[in-house]
Amino acid sequence: MKSVSAVIPVKDGERYLEELLDALAREGVEEVLVIDSGSRDRSLSIARAAGAQLLEIAPHEFSHGRTRNLGAERTSGELICFLTQDATPCPGWLSAYRKAFALDERIGAAYGPHLPRPDTSPMIARELTEFFAGFSPDGQPAIQRAGDPTFLSNVNACYARPCWEEIRFRDVAYSEDQAFGADLLDGGWAKVYHPGAAVLHAHDYGTLEFMRRYFDEYRGLHESTGHVEPFGVLATVRHVRHAAVADRHWMAEQGLDRGARARWTARSVAHHTGRRVFSALGSRSERVPAQLQRRLSLENRSEAAVPTDHARNGGQPSSEPLQEKAHVDAAASSTSVLPPARRIEQKLSGEVYDVAAQVWKDGPAPLLDPVPGMAERERLRLAMVIPPFSRGSGGHNTLFQIFSRLERRGHACSVWLADYYGYARAVWPAVLRHDINEFFAPFQGPVYKDFDSWQGADVAIATGWQTVHAMLQLGHCRARAYVVNDHEPEFYPASAEHVLAAETYRHDMYCIAASPWLRDLLIERYDTQAEAFQLGVDHETYHPRPVSRRTNTVIYYARYATPRRAVPIGLMALAELHRRRPDVRIVLFGTDEVLDASFPYEHIDVLSPTQLSWLYSEATVGLCLSLTNFSLMPKEMLACGLPCVELAGVSAESIFGAGSPLELAPLDTQRIADALERLLEDREHWSQRSREGIEFVASHTWDRATDEVEAGLRHALRQREAAAGRALVR
Amino acid sequence: MDHPGLERPATDLRAENEHLHAENERLRVCVAALEVELVEVQARTNAAVARWQERAYWLDRWHVDLNALMRRPGASEFRALLRAVRSVGRTYKQLKRNLESR
């Protein structure tokens, strides 16, 4: 069995020293060396009474690295334990260290957790516990090698003598243990975190004392590493709220009564707020007047100096996990040119796109066996999975215009929200359902926020790339279909979202695309099976209103927040139009963002459908640009007798054909301005376009769109039957 | 292929085939009926959930989970207190009515 020595630097450490030395005797440490650097309390007599070796040095000779090297040199154990004067080993401490060194012959050091003393505040107790639990989530000893955290704390650590002899503590002002941890891993040694090698360490201080300690701590950190603690009011409020809630949970777990919880909650808020403020102040101490520094400092130190935590803590080394973290930062700075790295706690229960990764890993859930004749049944069970929405969402309007009609046709319809980003986290299901009815169309069925209550469906319907992976995981479905409103990969530059969106078309789902252009694109680019439906127009709302038509008004759907609307190009075209025809009134609508433009214009916010119909009924020409799939808006303009200019060469031709009632122009500001100008000046041409537009869209109804989508859903079921038939024949 | 003793008359096979065909049809009808019933049940479930969502709108709007609220310490005592206050009120009103009617 390896021999063990313990080295304890002490200054005015009488409070816990006797208890510490008793614990070392109980654990069976053969050799104990106390290095005193000028105690004025009973520390020396306590050490002598316990039979420890005593080495006295002058206070100015103390340095963390140098003094500990001295202690290691003056002892002879094969294992050297370093403890601070306020760290009391728990039963089993030495045995745990012995087990740690037995795990591998290249173990150079081991360390254990710092447990809170009974008088420790819940804030500190929680942080300490969570901090050390992070090193060993399963509660087992964890070996750390190169690339793992360099954290090592001489509050409670044990070193193999050969390792110490090879590396030795650096003679640094701060964080000699952290530097050793980094050097150890770099040197090919390993270290062990052993949960059993625990010491009682933290204890409570008054709120103000804590604040002043944080000021000192961060002033020291700034002086030695240049670290400046970030600070912001909102971030502080968020942090304090988060930390106070975590403290309350901790207190509840520890069984504190309500009165104690209330008292400690108040102190928790003060503690976390003070910590943020005082640490920010400490790390900016050079800007704080000397007199104020002295008042803020627990050391009563008014000027910058190279600090030692020995001095800062009145001889007692660091105790809070915050300081442990500060040590980590300091170590990084002292051993690397890299800026200090921050340990970020877990915030989410999973990554945003875990659901996609799960599908990649396990594949889609199996579909139910088809039932003969299921595609022809009068009523189907339809479950539509939607992404989060807001008022005015065009895609959702399309979905609910159709889905509400499917419901009215007798199908059993339900809606399920897939919310990767938690946009609708604060919105409860009944409110979602209410909003769907208010924003889009009357829907009588239930709305669910997650899939815990999933009941299966004849057809599960994905409606956007963010819904596909969630939908693919749902079981008890006869078929799956994908209502594709637009080619969504084009919404993103090269990115994870772009790739994920494109990948959704490759899951062998029957696609029901919102235009022939989109259908052809899906077939050609993704080799998927697809059919198209035509967007409908609500003719009860969109029809010419009894208002006199202006002769000089161009209205432009300037939704800048939607990049596929090419708003900068639209604005350039309007600027050109204004240059040619300064008398033309230009109105921008569809956005609450007032845009800066090189021409004067009138701005109207987001309008309701009825308001839009009045706007379309009095304007002279509409302008709407679509870089991907066609927008519903030009159809609604046409329904109100308003000729509209759209982009040529994208998707409009696939809907309106060669003799389009739309005025199509290429993506060229001059040509767009030409098209607008022609409609403004040529009354006969304007009248023809207006008449043709009304006639063309008359047959474009939501009932027809619903027919087409329903046919697509039944086709998806029919495909399943056919596939089952083929499988039987084989 | 000769399998002595296994030959079966054509009439038997035809009868068995017809029997299987009839059984198949019967099962198809049964499955279709069950499918219709399943849609019915689903529609009723949807309607029930939707009805409760309609009723729970303001609770959801204000993030009030009544079940969680009533599980909190003191909630049942508070409810009992309310009941007691209401019964006192009712008794008082009843007494008042009785006295007035005399």
Short mmCIF file of C-alpha atoms in Angstrom, two decimals, chain A residues 230-598:
data_model
loop_
_atom_site.label_atom_id
_atom_site.label_comp_id
_atom_site.label_asym_id
_atom_site.label_seq_id
_atom_site.Cartn_x
_atom_site.Cartn_y
_atom_site.Cartn_z
CA PRO A 230 -19.54 40.76 -19.07
CA PHE A 231 -22.45 42.71 -17.63
CA GLY A 232 -25.87 43.71 -18.90
CA VAL A 233 -29.01 44.66 -17.04
CA LEU A 234 -31.35 42.31 -18.90
CA ALA A 235 -28.84 39.47 -18.84
CA THR A 236 -28.44 40.01 -15.10
CA VAL A 237 -32.20 39.96 -14.54
CA ARG A 238 -32.48 36.73 -16.56
CA HIS A 239 -29.55 35.17 -14.75
CA VAL A 240 -30.86 36.10 -11.30
CA ARG A 241 -34.31 34.80 -12.12
CA HIS A 242 -32.92 31.53 -13.46
CA ALA A 243 -30.59 31.06 -10.49
CA ALA A 244 -33.26 31.93 -7.91
CA VAL A 245 -35.67 29.43 -9.46
CA ALA A 246 -32.95 26.76 -9.40
CA ASP A 247 -32.24 27.61 -5.76
CA ARG A 248 -35.92 27.23 -4.90
CA HIS A 249 -36.06 23.82 -6.55
CA TRP A 250 -32.97 22.83 -4.61
CA MET A 251 -34.50 24.03 -1.33
CA ALA A 252 -37.68 22.09 -2.06
CA GLU A 253 -35.63 18.96 -2.74
CA GLN A 254 -33.74 19.45 0.51
CA GLY A 255 -37.03 19.66 2.39
CA LEU A 256 -36.74 23.26 3.64
CA ASP A 257 -40.03 24.50 5.04
CA ARG A 258 -41.93 27.29 3.33
CA GLY A 259 -40.75 29.98 5.71
CA ALA A 260 -37.11 29.05 5.21
CA ARG A 261 -37.63 28.87 1.47
CA ALA A 262 -39.11 32.35 1.41
CA ARG A 263 -36.24 33.77 3.50
CA TRP A 264 -33.58 32.10 1.40
CA THR A 265 -35.28 33.09 -1.85
CA ALA A 266 -34.95 36.73 -0.89
CA ARG A 267 -31.32 36.16 -0.01
CA SER A 268 -30.79 34.18 -3.20
CA VAL A 269 -31.97 37.12 -5.30
CA ALA A 270 -29.69 39.48 -3.37
CA HIS A 271 -26.82 37.01 -3.60
CA HIS A 272 -27.00 36.43 -7.35
CA THR A 273 -27.63 40.08 -8.13
CA GLY A 274 -24.76 41.16 -5.91
CA ARG A 275 -22.47 38.57 -7.42
CA ARG A 276 -23.12 39.81 -10.95
CA VAL A 277 -22.71 43.44 -9.98
CA PHE A 278 -19.67 43.03 -7.74
CA SER A 279 -17.87 40.61 -10.06
CA ALA A 280 -18.39 43.06 -12.94
CA LEU A 281 -17.14 45.88 -10.74
CA GLY A 282 -14.15 43.86 -9.52
CA SER A 283 -13.06 43.01 -13.04
CA ARG A 284 -13.23 46.74 -13.90
CA SER A 285 -11.56 47.85 -10.68
CA GLU A 286 -9.11 50.16 -12.42
CA ARG A 287 -12.08 52.41 -13.20
CA VAL A 288 -13.26 52.46 -9.58
CA PRO A 289 -11.88 55.26 -7.35
CA ALA A 290 -9.32 54.01 -4.81
CA GLN A 291 -11.40 55.00 -1.81
CA LEU A 292 -14.45 53.18 -3.12
CA GLN A 293 -12.32 50.14 -3.97
CA ARG A 294 -11.22 49.97 -0.37
CA ARG A 295 -14.84 50.00 0.79
CA LEU A 296 -15.88 47.35 -1.73
CA SER A 297 -12.96 45.09 -0.93
CA LEU A 298 -13.01 42.55 1.86
CA GLU A 299 -9.24 42.91 1.98
CA ASN A 300 -9.67 46.68 2.33
CA ARG A 301 -7.23 46.94 -0.56
CA SER A 302 -7.60 50.08 -2.63
CA GLU A 303 -5.10 49.59 -5.37
CA ALA A 304 -4.22 47.06 -8.00
CA ALA A 305 -1.73 44.46 -6.99
CA VAL A 306 -0.98 40.88 -7.80
CA PRO A 307 -3.25 39.13 -5.36
CA THR A 308 -3.00 35.75 -3.78
CA ASP A 309 -6.10 34.04 -2.56
CA HIS A 310 -4.15 33.31 0.61
CA ALA A 311 -4.19 37.01 1.27
CA ARG A 312 -7.64 37.59 -0.15
CA ASN A 313 -9.32 35.07 2.07
CA GLY A 314 -7.45 35.98 5.20
CA GLY A 315 -5.40 32.86 4.84
CA GLN A 316 -8.26 30.63 3.74
CA PRO A 317 -8.17 29.54 0.13
CA SER A 318 -11.16 29.72 -2.13
CA SER A 319 -14.41 28.08 -1.21
CA GLU A 320 -17.16 28.95 -3.67
CA PRO A 321 -17.72 27.13 -6.93
CA LEU A 322 -17.64 30.51 -8.60
CA GLN A 323 -14.07 30.77 -7.52
CA GLU A 324 -13.40 27.29 -8.78
CA LYS A 325 -14.70 28.43 -12.11
CA ALA A 326 -12.56 31.51 -11.88
CA HIS A 327 -9.63 29.20 -11.31
CA VAL A 328 -10.44 27.37 -14.49
CA ASP A 329 -10.38 30.63 -16.37
CA ALA A 330 -7.15 31.62 -14.78
CA ALA A 331 -5.52 28.32 -15.60
CA ALA A 332 -6.50 28.62 -19.21
CA SER A 333 -4.93 32.05 -19.33
CA SER A 334 -1.75 31.02 -17.66
CA THR A 335 -1.13 27.99 -19.84
CA SER A 336 -2.43 29.07 -23.21
CA VAL A 337 -2.67 32.03 -25.52
CA LEU A 338 -6.36 31.25 -25.88
CA PRO A 339 -8.90 33.46 -24.14
CA PRO A 340 -10.45 31.94 -21.03
CA ALA A 341 -13.15 29.39 -21.79
CA ARG A 342 -16.44 29.52 -19.93
CA ARG A 343 -18.22 26.44 -18.76
CA ILE A 344 -21.82 26.69 -19.93
CA GLU A 345 -24.44 24.73 -18.07
CA GLN A 346 -26.97 22.54 -19.81
CA LYS A 347 -29.96 24.65 -20.79
CA LEU A 348 -31.99 22.40 -23.07
CA SER A 349 -33.27 18.90 -22.63
CA GLY A 350 -32.15 18.15 -26.19
CA GLU A 351 -30.78 19.79 -29.31
CA VAL A 352 -33.19 21.64 -31.57
CA TYR A 353 -33.13 19.08 -34.37
CA ASP A 354 -32.88 15.93 -32.23
CA VAL A 355 -36.07 14.72 -33.82
CA ALA A 356 -34.38 14.72 -37.26
CA ALA A 357 -31.36 12.88 -35.86
CA GLN A 358 -33.72 10.31 -34.37
CA VAL A 359 -35.33 9.69 -37.76
CA TRP A 360 -31.91 9.36 -39.38
CA LYS A 361 -30.94 6.87 -36.69
CA ASP A 362 -34.08 4.75 -36.43
CA GLY A 363 -35.90 5.52 -39.66
CA PRO A 364 -39.60 6.45 -39.87
CA ALA A 365 -42.14 4.62 -37.73
CA PRO A 366 -43.68 1.69 -39.63
CA LEU A 367 -47.03 2.31 -41.29
CA LEU A 368 -50.09 0.19 -40.53
CA ASP A 369 -51.06 -2.44 -43.03
CA PRO A 370 -53.44 -1.03 -45.60
CA VAL A 371 -57.11 -2.02 -45.47
CA PRO A 372 -58.75 -2.78 -48.82
CA GLY A 373 -60.95 0.08 -49.94
CA MET A 374 -59.62 2.52 -47.37
CA ALA A 375 -58.89 5.18 -49.98
CA GLU A 376 -62.53 5.21 -51.05
CA ARG A 377 -64.09 5.46 -47.62
CA GLU A 378 -66.31 8.47 -47.23
CA ARG A 379 -64.77 9.63 -44.00
CA LEU A 380 -61.09 9.53 -43.16
CA ARG A 381 -59.13 10.18 -40.01
CA LEU A 382 -56.82 13.06 -40.91
CA ALA A 383 -54.13 14.48 -38.63
CA MET A 384 -52.33 17.60 -39.80
CA VAL A 385 -48.97 18.50 -38.25
CA ILE A 386 -48.22 22.22 -38.49
CA PRO A 387 -45.29 24.47 -37.62
CA PRO A 388 -45.82 27.44 -35.25
CA PHE A 389 -47.66 30.39 -36.73
CA SER A 390 -48.52 34.01 -36.25
CA ARG A 391 -51.29 36.24 -37.54
CA GLY A 392 -51.03 36.78 -41.29
CA SER A 393 -49.11 33.58 -42.04
CA GLY A 394 -50.04 32.85 -45.68
CA GLY A 395 -49.03 29.20 -45.61
CA HIS A 396 -51.16 28.50 -42.54
CA ASN A 397 -54.07 30.33 -44.10
CA THR A 398 -53.88 28.00 -47.09
CA LEU A 399 -53.68 24.96 -44.83
CA PHE A 400 -56.66 25.91 -42.71
CA GLN A 401 -58.82 27.06 -45.61
CA ILE A 402 -58.43 23.52 -46.92
CA PHE A 403 -58.42 21.61 -43.64
CA SER A 404 -61.54 23.34 -42.35
CA ARG A 405 -63.31 22.32 -45.56
CA LEU A 406 -62.09 18.75 -45.22
CA GLU A 407 -63.55 18.78 -41.73
CA ARG A 408 -66.87 20.08 -43.02
CA ARG A 409 -66.91 17.21 -45.50
CA GLY A 410 -67.09 14.83 -42.55
CA HIS A 411 -63.49 13.76 -42.10
CA ALA A 412 -62.30 13.38 -38.50
CA CYS A 413 -59.63 16.09 -38.37
CA SER A 414 -57.11 17.01 -35.71
CA VAL A 415 -54.20 19.44 -35.65
CA TRP A 416 -50.81 18.84 -34.03
CA LEU A 417 -48.15 21.49 -33.50
CA ALA A 418 -44.48 20.57 -34.07
CA ASP A 419 -42.46 23.27 -32.38
CA TYR A 420 -38.71 22.62 -32.74
CA TYR A 421 -37.71 26.03 -31.45
CA GLY A 422 -40.27 26.39 -28.68
CA TYR A 423 -41.76 29.48 -30.34
CA ALA A 424 -45.17 28.56 -28.96
CA ARG A 425 -43.82 27.42 -25.59
CA ALA A 426 -45.97 29.92 -23.73
CA VAL A 427 -49.10 29.26 -25.75
CA TRP A 428 -51.36 26.53 -24.40
CA PRO A 429 -53.45 24.29 -26.68
CA ALA A 430 -56.83 25.96 -26.21
CA VAL A 431 -55.26 29.29 -27.09
CA LEU A 432 -53.64 27.81 -30.20
CA ARG A 433 -57.01 26.51 -31.27
CA HIS A 434 -58.64 29.86 -30.65
CA ASP A 435 -55.91 31.65 -32.64
CA ILE A 436 -56.34 29.29 -35.59
CA ASN A 437 -60.02 30.16 -35.66
CA GLU A 438 -59.35 33.86 -35.32
CA PHE A 439 -56.44 34.15 -37.75
CA PHE A 440 -57.32 31.68 -40.50
CA ALA A 441 -60.54 29.69 -40.77
CA PRO A 442 -63.18 28.06 -38.58
CA PHE A 443 -61.87 24.76 -37.27
CA GLN A 444 -63.99 22.64 -34.96
CA GLY A 445 -61.49 19.88 -34.14
CA PRO A 446 -58.92 19.63 -31.34
CA VAL A 447 -55.45 21.16 -31.41
CA TYR A 448 -52.57 19.42 -29.65
CA LYS A 449 -49.23 20.90 -28.70
CA ASP A 450 -47.17 17.75 -28.60
CA PHE A 451 -47.61 14.14 -29.56
CA ASP A 452 -48.23 12.55 -26.15
CA SER A 453 -51.89 12.05 -27.02
CA TRP A 454 -51.24 10.83 -30.57
CA GLN A 455 -54.06 8.54 -31.64
CA GLY A 456 -53.00 7.47 -35.12
CA ALA A 457 -54.59 8.47 -38.43
CA ASP A 458 -55.54 7.23 -41.84
CA VAL A 459 -53.34 9.96 -43.27
CA ALA A 460 -50.83 11.98 -41.29
CA ILE A 461 -50.11 15.22 -43.10
CA ALA A 462 -46.85 17.15 -42.86
CA THR A 463 -47.15 20.79 -43.82
CA GLY A 464 -43.69 22.31 -43.64
CA TRP A 465 -40.14 21.04 -43.39
CA GLN A 466 -40.17 21.60 -39.62
CA THR A 467 -43.04 19.13 -39.26
CA VAL A 468 -41.75 16.25 -41.34
CA HIS A 469 -39.38 14.51 -38.94
CA ALA A 470 -41.80 14.76 -36.04
CA MET A 471 -44.54 13.33 -38.26
CA LEU A 472 -42.32 10.49 -39.49
CA GLN A 473 -41.93 9.29 -35.90
CA LEU A 474 -45.67 8.95 -35.37
CA GLY A 475 -47.00 5.42 -35.45
CA HIS A 476 -50.44 3.94 -36.22
CA CYS A 477 -50.78 5.68 -39.58
CA ARG A 478 -52.03 4.13 -42.79
CA ALA A 479 -50.31 6.66 -45.04
CA ARG A 480 -48.34 9.88 -44.95
CA ALA A 481 -48.70 12.90 -47.18
CA TYR A 482 -46.81 16.16 -47.42
CA VAL A 483 -48.61 19.37 -48.33
CA VAL A 484 -45.80 21.50 -49.76
CA ASN A 485 -46.54 25.22 -49.84
CA ASP A 486 -43.17 26.30 -51.15
CA HIS A 487 -39.68 25.07 -51.93
CA GLU A 488 -38.45 25.78 -48.42
CA PRO A 489 -34.72 25.01 -48.83
CA GLU A 490 -34.60 28.27 -50.80
CA PHE A 491 -35.61 30.15 -47.67
CA TYR A 492 -32.13 29.56 -46.24
CA PRO A 493 -28.55 30.12 -47.32
CA ALA A 494 -26.13 27.17 -47.02
CA SER A 495 -27.02 25.95 -43.54
CA ALA A 496 -28.30 23.07 -41.48
CA GLU A 497 -31.84 24.31 -42.12
CA HIS A 498 -31.28 24.30 -45.87
CA VAL A 499 -30.04 20.72 -45.77
CA LEU A 500 -32.78 19.54 -43.41
CA ALA A 501 -35.50 21.19 -45.48
CA ALA A 502 -34.23 19.55 -48.69
CA GLU A 503 -33.95 16.21 -46.93
CA THR A 504 -37.66 16.22 -46.07
CA TYR A 505 -38.57 15.60 -49.72
CA ARG A 506 -36.66 12.33 -49.76
CA HIS A 507 -38.78 10.29 -47.37
CA ASP A 508 -40.99 8.72 -50.00
CA MET A 509 -44.08 10.66 -48.97
CA TYR A 510 -46.73 11.62 -51.44
CA CYS A 511 -46.34 15.37 -52.00
CA ILE A 512 -49.27 17.67 -52.70
CA ALA A 513 -47.68 20.84 -54.04
CA ALA A 514 -49.18 24.32 -54.07
CA SER A 515 -48.54 24.90 -57.79
CA PRO A 516 -47.63 22.94 -60.90
CA TRP A 517 -44.21 24.65 -60.84
CA LEU A 518 -43.56 23.36 -57.36
CA ARG A 519 -44.84 19.87 -58.26
CA ASP A 520 -42.46 19.70 -61.26
CA LEU A 521 -39.56 20.92 -59.15
CA LEU A 522 -40.18 18.24 -56.52
CA ILE A 523 -40.37 15.51 -59.14
CA GLU A 524 -37.33 16.64 -61.10
CA ARG A 525 -35.04 17.57 -58.25
CA TYR A 526 -36.02 15.05 -55.60
CA ASP A 527 -37.49 12.25 -57.68
CA THR A 528 -40.52 12.23 -55.42
CA GLN A 529 -44.15 11.54 -56.30
CA ALA A 530 -46.18 14.71 -56.36
CA GLU A 531 -49.40 16.30 -57.56
CA ALA A 532 -50.43 19.93 -57.56
CA PHE A 533 -53.32 21.95 -56.23
CA GLN A 534 -54.23 25.52 -57.07
CA LEU A 535 -54.48 28.06 -54.30
CA GLY A 536 -58.02 29.27 -53.92
CA VAL A 537 -59.43 32.72 -53.42
CA ASP A 538 -62.03 33.65 -50.84
CA HIS A 539 -64.42 35.31 -53.27
CA GLU A 540 -66.75 36.40 -50.50
CA THR A 541 -64.00 38.69 -49.28
CA TYR A 542 -62.03 39.41 -52.43
CA HIS A 543 -64.28 41.01 -55.03
CA PRO A 544 -64.50 44.55 -56.42
CA ARG A 545 -65.79 46.82 -53.68
CA PRO A 546 -68.04 49.81 -54.31
CA VAL A 547 -65.31 52.43 -54.25
CA SER A 548 -64.04 54.64 -57.04
CA ARG A 549 -60.85 53.35 -58.58
CA ARG A 550 -57.88 55.69 -58.38
CA THR A 551 -55.89 56.27 -61.55
CA ASN A 552 -52.44 56.93 -60.13
CA THR A 553 -51.86 54.53 -57.23
CA VAL A 554 -49.38 51.66 -57.18
CA ILE A 555 -49.57 49.38 -54.17
CA TYR A 556 -46.64 47.14 -53.31
CA TYR A 557 -46.51 44.13 -50.97
CA ALA A 558 -43.24 45.19 -49.33
CA ARG A 559 -42.75 42.45 -46.77
CA TYR A 560 -39.06 43.04 -46.17
CA ALA A 561 -38.82 40.35 -43.49
CA THR A 562 -39.55 37.71 -46.15
CA PRO A 563 -36.45 37.66 -48.36
CA ARG A 564 -38.17 35.73 -51.17
CA ARG A 565 -40.32 38.82 -51.80
CA ALA A 566 -37.21 40.54 -53.28
CA VAL A 567 -38.18 43.84 -51.66
CA PRO A 568 -34.93 45.69 -52.50
CA ILE A 569 -35.58 45.02 -56.18
CA GLY A 570 -39.19 46.11 -55.88
CA LEU A 571 -38.07 49.34 -54.22
CA MET A 572 -35.57 50.01 -57.01
CA ALA A 573 -38.30 49.47 -59.59
CA LEU A 574 -40.58 51.88 -57.73
CA ALA A 575 -37.74 54.40 -57.47
CA GLU A 576 -37.39 54.21 -61.25
CA LEU A 577 -41.14 54.60 -61.64
CA HIS A 578 -41.08 57.64 -59.35
CA ARG A 579 -38.25 59.15 -61.41
CA ARG A 580 -40.36 58.75 -64.55
CA ARG A 581 -43.74 59.58 -63.00
CA PRO A 582 -43.31 61.65 -59.82
CA ASP A 583 -47.07 62.19 -59.74
CA VAL A 584 -47.78 58.49 -59.07
CA ARG A 585 -48.89 57.70 -55.52
CA ILE A 586 -46.95 54.74 -54.13
CA VAL A 587 -48.32 52.73 -51.19
CA LEU A 588 -46.32 50.04 -49.36
CA PHE A 589 -48.27 47.54 -47.29
CA GLY A 590 -48.06 44.12 -45.64
CA THR A 591 -45.41 44.98 -43.08
CA ASP A 592 -45.29 46.94 -39.87
CA GLU A 593 -41.72 47.90 -40.67
CA VAL A 594 -41.45 51.40 -42.17
CA LEU A 595 -38.78 51.11 -44.84
CA ASP A 596 -36.34 53.78 -45.89
CA ALA A 597 -36.69 54.48 -49.60
CA SER A 598 -35.26 56.89 -52.15
#
